[in-house]
Amino acid sequence: MNSTSLSKSILHQKHQELDFLHHFHGLGYDLIDLSAIEQFDWTKLSEDDLGLMNERHKWQHEGFLFALRSDWTNAIVRYRKKYQLDAEKIAYSGPVYTLNSEKHQYGLETYTSDIDKQTKILKQMVHYIKEHLSITLSVAVISHNTLLKTLLSEKELADELTRKFIKERNRDALAIKIGEKHPVIELMSHPAAEQANYVKEHMPHLKRHIEEMNLWESILIEENVSYVYGDMLALPSQTYYKGISIQLYSEDKVEPIASGGQYSSPTNAFGIGLNI
């Protein structure tokens, strides 16, 4: 890439970032900007922080642990707790770092248990992706982060092999690990398209979870996402996710262009991040 092309690329990225912030500030979002370097006290690390540390650039200095930001939601949750931030809706932009990658992420967060307000955030993000970025959303995957937590014991949830086999949908290996009659094995024995109906019929205590998933599915169908389906066997990427989880894919992409879900902050919240 020559210097002219590089300059145009940088200007495009900066313009896109400002457009995102201006757009959502105009819709009533408060803007937040945090340092990419986070400071931690070893004795007060949360379960999520501990889990993320293996994937973060980190170092120690004068008794404190420092790390490059790897997750915006996690960073904002800590900031809100520390400074008692009372904003109901927040928009942000900035880089996140893992050991092997750097992404520039734009995102929205709302701190309310009002489902109408939460779904409005999703609609606004979908509209932005389609109208401002001219990206067609071809697939949306909806899951419920408490469904498997209800079907698995704490010991099973914590077991790395069990989680690995579930992610791989390896029914045979999982059956050996947790037993052929386990409810998760029974669920996996049905095609993905039939699993929601199976849960409603045979696991009535989980009916509410399916109804919640159906609500969010219907919203994305109304937003003309080409293919929307529910994933009964998804494991949350972070323990703070407590309810609905969503991944949005553009055409011919294997990684989601946007993802998010309901979480605790410590009260109910919903957030979705856009990966550029």
mmCIF file of C-alpha atoms in Angstrom:
data_model
loop_
_atom_site.group_PDB
_atom_site.id
_atom_site.type_symbol
_atom_site.label_atom_id
_atom_site.label_comp_id
_atom_site.label_asym_id
_atom_site.label_seq_id
_atom_site.Cartn_x
_atom_site.Cartn_y
_atom_site.Cartn_z
ATOM 1 C CA MET A 1 0.000 0.000 0.000
ATOM 2 C CA ASN A 2 1.455 3.359 -1.026
ATOM 3 C CA SER A 3 1.437 6.432 1.209
ATOM 4 C CA THR A 4 -1.609 7.976 -0.519
ATOM 5 C CA SER A 5 -3.679 4.821 -0.130
ATOM 6 C CA LEU A 6 -2.565 4.480 3.486
ATOM 7 C CA SER A 7 -3.576 8.055 4.231
ATOM 8 C CA LYS A 8 -6.998 7.505 2.655
ATOM 9 C CA SER A 9 -7.455 4.321 4.679
ATOM 10 C CA ILE A 10 -6.609 6.105 7.941
ATOM 11 C CA LEU A 11 -8.924 9.017 7.112
ATOM 12 C CA HIS A 12 -11.726 6.587 6.243
ATOM 13 C CA GLN A 13 -11.338 4.775 9.579
ATOM 14 C CA LYS A 14 -11.317 8.020 11.563
ATOM 15 C CA HIS A 15 -14.314 9.385 9.643
ATOM 16 C CA GLN A 16 -16.203 6.130 10.231
ATOM 17 C CA GLU A 17 -15.444 6.238 13.950
ATOM 18 C CA LEU A 18 -16.611 9.867 14.258
ATOM 19 C CA ASP A 19 -19.732 9.077 12.243
ATOM 20 C CA PHE A 20 -20.608 6.272 14.671
ATOM 21 C CA LEU A 21 -20.111 8.464 17.749
ATOM 22 C CA HIS A 22 -21.945 11.471 16.272
ATOM 23 C CA HIS A 23 -24.820 9.280 15.104
ATOM 24 C CA PHE A 24 -25.482 7.636 18.464
ATOM 25 C CA HIS A 25 -24.803 10.755 20.497
ATOM 26 C CA GLY A 26 -27.560 12.310 18.408
ATOM 27 C CA LEU A 27 -29.815 9.434 19.487
ATOM 28 C CA GLY A 28 -29.271 10.234 23.156
ATOM 29 C CA TYR A 29 -26.255 8.093 24.034
ATOM 30 C CA ASP A 30 -23.600 9.363 26.400
ATOM 31 C CA LEU A 31 -20.085 8.835 25.040
ATOM 32 C CA ILE A 32 -17.304 7.194 27.014
ATOM 33 C CA ASP A 33 -13.571 6.916 26.360
ATOM 34 C CA LEU A 34 -11.355 4.800 28.605
ATOM 35 C CA SER A 35 -7.617 4.172 28.704
ATOM 36 C CA ALA A 36 -6.478 1.118 26.760
ATOM 37 C CA ILE A 37 -4.272 0.245 29.777
ATOM 38 C CA GLU A 38 -6.172 -1.223 32.723
ATOM 39 C CA GLN A 39 -4.842 -1.505 36.275
ATOM 40 C CA PHE A 40 -5.787 -4.416 38.534
ATOM 41 C CA ASP A 41 -5.298 -5.530 42.103
ATOM 42 C CA TRP A 42 -4.415 -9.242 42.117
ATOM 43 C CA THR A 43 -6.505 -9.810 45.251
ATOM 44 C CA LYS A 44 -9.661 -8.333 43.690
ATOM 45 C CA LEU A 45 -9.697 -9.943 40.258
ATOM 46 C CA SER A 46 -13.119 -11.207 39.190
ATOM 47 C CA GLU A 47 -13.683 -14.644 37.666
ATOM 48 C CA ASP A 48 -13.919 -13.058 34.219
ATOM 49 C CA ASP A 49 -10.720 -11.065 34.725
ATOM 50 C CA LEU A 50 -8.863 -14.192 35.791
ATOM 51 C CA GLY A 51 -10.161 -16.095 32.774
ATOM 52 C CA LEU A 52 -9.180 -13.319 30.378
ATOM 53 C CA MET A 53 -5.649 -12.850 31.708
ATOM 54 C CA ASN A 54 -4.259 -15.779 29.721
ATOM 55 C CA GLU A 55 -5.276 -14.005 26.500
ATOM 56 C CA ARG A 56 -4.102 -10.506 27.449
ATOM 57 C CA HIS A 57 -0.904 -8.507 27.168
ATOM 58 C CA LYS A 58 -0.075 -7.927 30.830
ATOM 59 C CA TRP A 59 2.782 -6.836 33.066
ATOM 60 C CA GLN A 60 3.459 -5.995 36.706
ATOM 61 C CA HIS A 61 4.844 -2.788 38.151
ATOM 62 C CA GLU A 62 5.234 -1.700 41.796
ATOM 63 C CA GLY A 63 2.858 -4.375 43.060
ATOM 64 C CA PHE A 64 0.082 -3.718 40.534
ATOM 65 C CA LEU A 65 -1.005 -5.705 37.504
ATOM 66 C CA PHE A 66 -1.507 -3.860 34.210
ATOM 67 C CA ALA A 67 -3.060 -5.162 30.970
ATOM 68 C CA LEU A 68 -4.167 -3.877 27.592
ATOM 69 C CA ARG A 69 -7.953 -3.720 27.243
ATOM 70 C CA SER A 70 -9.311 -6.936 25.696
ATOM 71 C CA ASP A 71 -13.034 -6.480 26.328
ATOM 72 C CA TRP A 72 -14.965 -3.177 26.286
ATOM 73 C CA THR A 73 -17.989 -4.402 28.234
ATOM 74 C CA ASN A 74 -15.813 -5.769 31.005
ATOM 75 C CA ALA A 75 -13.893 -2.472 31.208
ATOM 76 C CA ILE A 76 -17.080 -0.364 31.306
ATOM 77 C CA VAL A 77 -18.620 -2.559 34.017
ATOM 78 C CA ARG A 78 -15.574 -1.930 36.227
ATOM 79 C CA TYR A 79 -15.620 1.795 35.438
ATOM 80 C CA ARG A 80 -19.325 2.097 36.328
ATOM 81 C CA LYS A 81 -18.763 0.359 39.659
ATOM 82 C CA LYS A 82 -15.739 2.492 40.529
ATOM 83 C CA TYR A 83 -17.188 5.885 39.587
ATOM 84 C CA GLN A 84 -20.926 5.160 40.018
ATOM 85 C CA LEU A 85 -21.666 6.227 36.454
ATOM 86 C CA ASP A 86 -25.422 6.736 36.104
ATOM 87 C CA ALA A 87 -25.779 7.005 32.303
ATOM 88 C CA GLU A 88 -28.498 4.699 30.969
ATOM 89 C CA LYS A 89 -27.113 4.466 27.413
ATOM 90 C CA ILE A 90 -23.442 4.559 26.405
ATOM 91 C CA ALA A 91 -21.668 4.517 23.051
ATOM 92 C CA TYR A 92 -17.932 3.876 22.734
ATOM 93 C CA SER A 93 -15.200 3.237 20.196
ATOM 94 C CA GLY A 94 -11.620 2.109 20.477
ATOM 95 C CA PRO A 95 -9.200 -0.798 20.153
ATOM 96 C CA VAL A 96 -9.234 -4.106 21.988
ATOM 97 C CA TYR A 97 -6.177 -6.337 22.140
ATOM 98 C CA THR A 98 -5.570 -10.057 22.550
ATOM 99 C CA LEU A 99 -2.215 -11.815 22.415
ATOM 100 C CA ASN A 100 -2.562 -12.349 18.675
ATOM 101 C CA SER A 101 -4.801 -9.592 17.390
ATOM 102 C CA GLU A 102 -5.993 -6.012 17.546
ATOM 103 C CA LYS A 103 -9.545 -4.975 16.645
ATOM 104 C CA HIS A 104 -11.188 -1.602 16.513
ATOM 105 C CA GLN A 105 -14.578 -1.955 18.122
ATOM 106 C CA TYR A 106 -17.647 0.294 18.246
ATOM 107 C CA GLY A 107 -20.354 -0.518 20.721
ATOM 108 C CA LEU A 108 -23.553 0.326 22.558
ATOM 109 C CA GLU A 109 -24.553 -0.469 26.136
ATOM 110 C CA THR A 110 -27.793 0.127 28.010
ATOM 111 C CA TYR A 111 -28.266 -0.361 31.739
ATOM 112 C CA THR A 112 -31.905 -1.288 32.157
ATOM 113 C CA SER A 113 -34.037 -4.398 32.562
ATOM 114 C CA ASP A 114 -36.646 -2.918 30.177
ATOM 115 C CA ILE A 115 -36.712 -5.383 27.268
ATOM 116 C CA ASP A 116 -38.210 -2.802 24.900
ATOM 117 C CA LYS A 117 -35.238 -0.512 25.544
ATOM 118 C CA GLN A 118 -32.802 -3.385 25.139
ATOM 119 C CA THR A 119 -34.295 -4.515 21.829
ATOM 120 C CA LYS A 120 -34.263 -0.903 20.625
ATOM 121 C CA ILE A 121 -30.471 -0.923 21.049
ATOM 122 C CA LEU A 122 -30.269 -3.996 18.824
ATOM 123 C CA LYS A 123 -32.508 -2.423 16.175
ATOM 124 C CA GLN A 124 -30.440 0.762 16.155
ATOM 125 C CA MET A 125 -27.215 -1.199 15.701
ATOM 126 C CA VAL A 126 -28.716 -3.269 12.869
ATOM 127 C CA HIS A 127 -29.921 -0.084 11.157
ATOM 128 C CA TYR A 128 -26.460 1.463 11.483
ATOM 129 C CA ILE A 129 -24.754 -1.589 9.990
ATOM 130 C CA LYS A 130 -27.134 -1.662 7.041
ATOM 131 C CA GLU A 131 -27.577 2.056 6.362
ATOM 132 C CA HIS A 132 -24.241 3.636 7.338
ATOM 133 C CA LEU A 133 -21.870 0.769 6.577
ATOM 134 C CA SER A 134 -23.889 -0.690 3.665
ATOM 135 C CA ILE A 135 -23.388 -4.202 4.999
ATOM 136 C CA THR A 136 -26.002 -6.911 4.495
ATOM 137 C CA LEU A 137 -26.598 -9.126 7.505
ATOM 138 C CA SER A 138 -27.070 -12.673 6.278
ATOM 139 C CA VAL A 139 -27.173 -14.698 9.515
ATOM 140 C CA ALA A 140 -28.114 -14.088 13.149
ATOM 141 C CA VAL A 141 -27.613 -16.652 15.898
ATOM 142 C CA ILE A 142 -29.633 -16.302 19.106
ATOM 143 C CA SER A 143 -28.819 -18.236 22.257
ATOM 144 C CA HIS A 144 -29.698 -18.116 25.939
ATOM 145 C CA ASN A 145 -26.719 -18.123 28.269
ATOM 146 C CA THR A 146 -28.596 -19.638 31.207
ATOM 147 C CA LEU A 147 -30.077 -22.593 29.342
ATOM 148 C CA LEU A 148 -27.044 -24.860 29.584
ATOM 149 C CA LYS A 149 -26.315 -23.545 33.067
ATOM 150 C CA THR A 150 -29.683 -24.996 34.056
ATOM 151 C CA LEU A 151 -29.003 -28.372 32.443
ATOM 152 C CA LEU A 152 -25.416 -28.815 33.652
ATOM 153 C CA SER A 153 -24.081 -28.989 37.186
ATOM 154 C CA GLU A 154 -21.483 -26.472 38.335
ATOM 155 C CA LYS A 155 -18.849 -29.198 38.151
ATOM 156 C CA GLU A 156 -19.828 -30.084 34.584
ATOM 157 C CA LEU A 157 -19.846 -26.433 33.533
ATOM 158 C CA ALA A 158 -16.365 -25.924 34.940
ATOM 159 C CA ASP A 159 -14.942 -29.021 33.245
ATOM 160 C CA GLU A 160 -12.835 -28.033 30.222
ATOM 161 C CA LEU A 161 -13.446 -31.261 28.320
ATOM 162 C CA THR A 162 -17.200 -31.032 28.799
ATOM 163 C CA ARG A 163 -17.205 -27.463 27.493
ATOM 164 C CA LYS A 164 -14.955 -28.481 24.579
ATOM 165 C CA PHE A 165 -17.239 -31.333 23.520
ATOM 166 C CA ILE A 166 -20.321 -29.105 23.712
ATOM 167 C CA LYS A 167 -18.677 -26.413 21.579
ATOM 168 C CA GLU A 168 -17.660 -29.062 19.050
ATOM 169 C CA ARG A 169 -21.149 -30.674 19.225
ATOM 170 C CA ASN A 170 -19.296 -33.966 19.812
ATOM 171 C CA ARG A 171 -22.214 -36.004 21.125
ATOM 172 C CA ASP A 172 -20.379 -39.335 21.353
ATOM 173 C CA ALA A 173 -17.462 -37.978 23.379
ATOM 174 C CA LEU A 174 -19.812 -35.929 25.559
ATOM 175 C CA ALA A 175 -22.009 -38.972 26.242
ATOM 176 C CA ILE A 176 -18.985 -40.855 27.541
ATOM 177 C CA LYS A 177 -18.090 -37.881 29.733
ATOM 178 C CA ILE A 178 -21.499 -37.071 31.271
ATOM 179 C CA GLY A 179 -23.650 -40.123 30.483
ATOM 180 C CA GLU A 180 -25.952 -41.185 27.662
ATOM 181 C CA LYS A 181 -29.100 -40.269 29.635
ATOM 182 C CA HIS A 182 -27.993 -36.752 30.479
ATOM 183 C CA PRO A 183 -30.567 -34.114 29.365
ATOM 184 C CA VAL A 184 -27.935 -32.327 27.252
ATOM 185 C CA ILE A 185 -27.290 -35.571 25.355
ATOM 186 C CA GLU A 186 -31.038 -36.011 24.865
ATOM 187 C CA LEU A 187 -31.210 -32.468 23.486
ATOM 188 C CA MET A 188 -28.244 -32.995 21.155
ATOM 189 C CA SER A 189 -29.880 -36.106 19.692
ATOM 190 C CA HIS A 190 -32.417 -33.886 17.910
ATOM 191 C CA PRO A 191 -31.680 -31.764 14.806
ATOM 192 C CA ALA A 192 -30.914 -28.131 15.615
ATOM 193 C CA ALA A 193 -34.140 -26.945 13.980
ATOM 194 C CA GLU A 194 -36.201 -29.183 16.292
ATOM 195 C CA GLN A 195 -34.409 -28.526 19.581
ATOM 196 C CA ALA A 196 -36.519 -25.532 20.638
ATOM 197 C CA ASN A 197 -39.734 -27.543 20.307
ATOM 198 C CA TYR A 198 -38.118 -30.436 22.162
ATOM 199 C CA VAL A 199 -37.203 -28.151 25.062
ATOM 200 C CA LYS A 200 -40.744 -26.734 25.221
ATOM 201 C CA GLU A 201 -42.278 -30.215 25.302
ATOM 202 C CA HIS A 202 -39.855 -32.130 27.495
ATOM 203 C CA MET A 203 -38.255 -29.410 29.623
ATOM 204 C CA PRO A 204 -41.146 -27.150 30.628
ATOM 205 C CA HIS A 205 -39.022 -25.404 33.260
ATOM 206 C CA LEU A 206 -37.016 -23.934 30.344
ATOM 207 C CA LYS A 207 -40.022 -22.747 28.342
ATOM 208 C CA ARG A 208 -39.437 -19.124 29.393
ATOM 209 C CA HIS A 209 -35.929 -19.226 27.928
ATOM 210 C CA ILE A 210 -37.284 -20.359 24.559
ATOM 211 C CA GLU A 211 -39.967 -17.676 24.569
ATOM 212 C CA GLU A 212 -37.313 -15.023 25.241
ATOM 213 C CA MET A 213 -35.217 -16.345 22.355
ATOM 214 C CA ASN A 214 -38.287 -16.299 20.087
ATOM 215 C CA LEU A 215 -38.885 -12.629 20.924
ATOM 216 C CA TRP A 216 -35.386 -11.578 19.879
ATOM 217 C CA GLU A 217 -35.542 -13.817 16.808
ATOM 218 C CA SER A 218 -38.767 -12.127 15.688
ATOM 219 C CA ILE A 219 -37.134 -8.696 15.974
ATOM 220 C CA LEU A 220 -34.227 -9.679 13.734
ATOM 221 C CA ILE A 221 -36.606 -11.267 11.233
ATOM 222 C CA GLU A 222 -38.532 -7.960 11.144
ATOM 223 C CA GLU A 223 -35.196 -6.238 10.464
ATOM 224 C CA ASN A 224 -34.812 -8.429 7.360
ATOM 225 C CA VAL A 225 -31.826 -10.459 8.511
ATOM 226 C CA SER A 226 -31.759 -13.246 5.936
ATOM 227 C CA TYR A 227 -31.472 -16.265 8.242
ATOM 228 C CA VAL A 228 -32.154 -16.244 11.984
ATOM 229 C CA TYR A 229 -31.921 -19.324 14.179
ATOM 230 C CA GLY A 230 -31.678 -20.287 17.824
ATOM 231 C CA ASP A 231 -28.728 -22.171 19.289
ATOM 232 C CA MET A 232 -29.787 -24.261 22.278
ATOM 233 C CA LEU A 233 -26.251 -25.423 23.079
ATOM 234 C CA ALA A 234 -24.265 -22.184 23.224
ATOM 235 C CA LEU A 235 -21.918 -21.549 26.133
ATOM 236 C CA PRO A 236 -21.420 -17.922 27.231
ATOM 237 C CA SER A 237 -18.066 -16.411 26.267
ATOM 238 C CA GLN A 238 -17.979 -14.524 29.587
ATOM 239 C CA THR A 239 -19.568 -15.433 32.904
ATOM 240 C CA TYR A 240 -21.194 -12.003 33.187
ATOM 241 C CA TYR A 241 -23.558 -12.902 30.323
ATOM 242 C CA LYS A 242 -26.816 -13.975 31.964
ATOM 243 C CA GLY A 243 -29.519 -14.092 29.315
ATOM 244 C CA ILE A 244 -29.930 -13.622 25.576
ATOM 245 C CA SER A 245 -26.775 -13.676 23.447
ATOM 246 C CA ILE A 246 -26.642 -12.588 19.798
ATOM 247 C CA GLN A 247 -24.144 -12.921 16.970
ATOM 248 C CA LEU A 248 -24.627 -11.141 13.629
ATOM 249 C CA TYR A 249 -22.820 -12.271 10.466
ATOM 250 C CA SER A 250 -22.355 -10.561 7.134
ATOM 251 C CA GLU A 251 -22.145 -12.443 3.857
ATOM 252 C CA ASP A 252 -19.204 -14.831 3.383
ATOM 253 C CA LYS A 253 -17.712 -14.099 6.823
ATOM 254 C CA VAL A 254 -16.911 -16.761 9.416
ATOM 255 C CA GLU A 255 -16.466 -14.298 12.280
ATOM 256 C CA PRO A 256 -19.421 -12.225 13.529
ATOM 257 C CA ILE A 257 -19.448 -8.577 12.540
ATOM 258 C CA ALA A 258 -21.323 -7.788 15.748
ATOM 259 C CA SER A 259 -22.051 -9.665 18.948
ATOM 260 C CA GLY A 260 -23.433 -9.019 22.409
ATOM 261 C CA GLY A 261 -26.079 -9.920 24.910
ATOM 262 C CA GLN A 262 -27.686 -9.444 28.295
ATOM 263 C CA TYR A 263 -25.398 -9.291 31.307
ATOM 264 C CA SER A 264 -25.092 -8.095 34.899
ATOM 265 C CA SER A 265 -23.493 -4.732 35.639
ATOM 266 C CA PRO A 266 -24.262 -5.588 38.538
ATOM 267 C CA THR A 267 -27.914 -4.981 37.570
ATOM 268 C CA ASN A 268 -29.454 -6.011 34.247
ATOM 269 C CA ALA A 269 -27.862 -4.608 31.096
ATOM 270 C CA PHE A 270 -27.548 -5.224 27.365
ATOM 271 C CA GLY A 271 -24.653 -4.461 25.074
ATOM 272 C CA ILE A 272 -23.588 -5.100 21.497
ATOM 273 C CA GLY A 273 -20.203 -4.492 19.910
ATOM 274 C CA LEU A 274 -19.349 -3.951 16.257
ATOM 275 C CA ASN A 275 -16.008 -5.327 15.076
ATOM 276 C CA ILE A 276 -14.427 -3.289 12.271
#
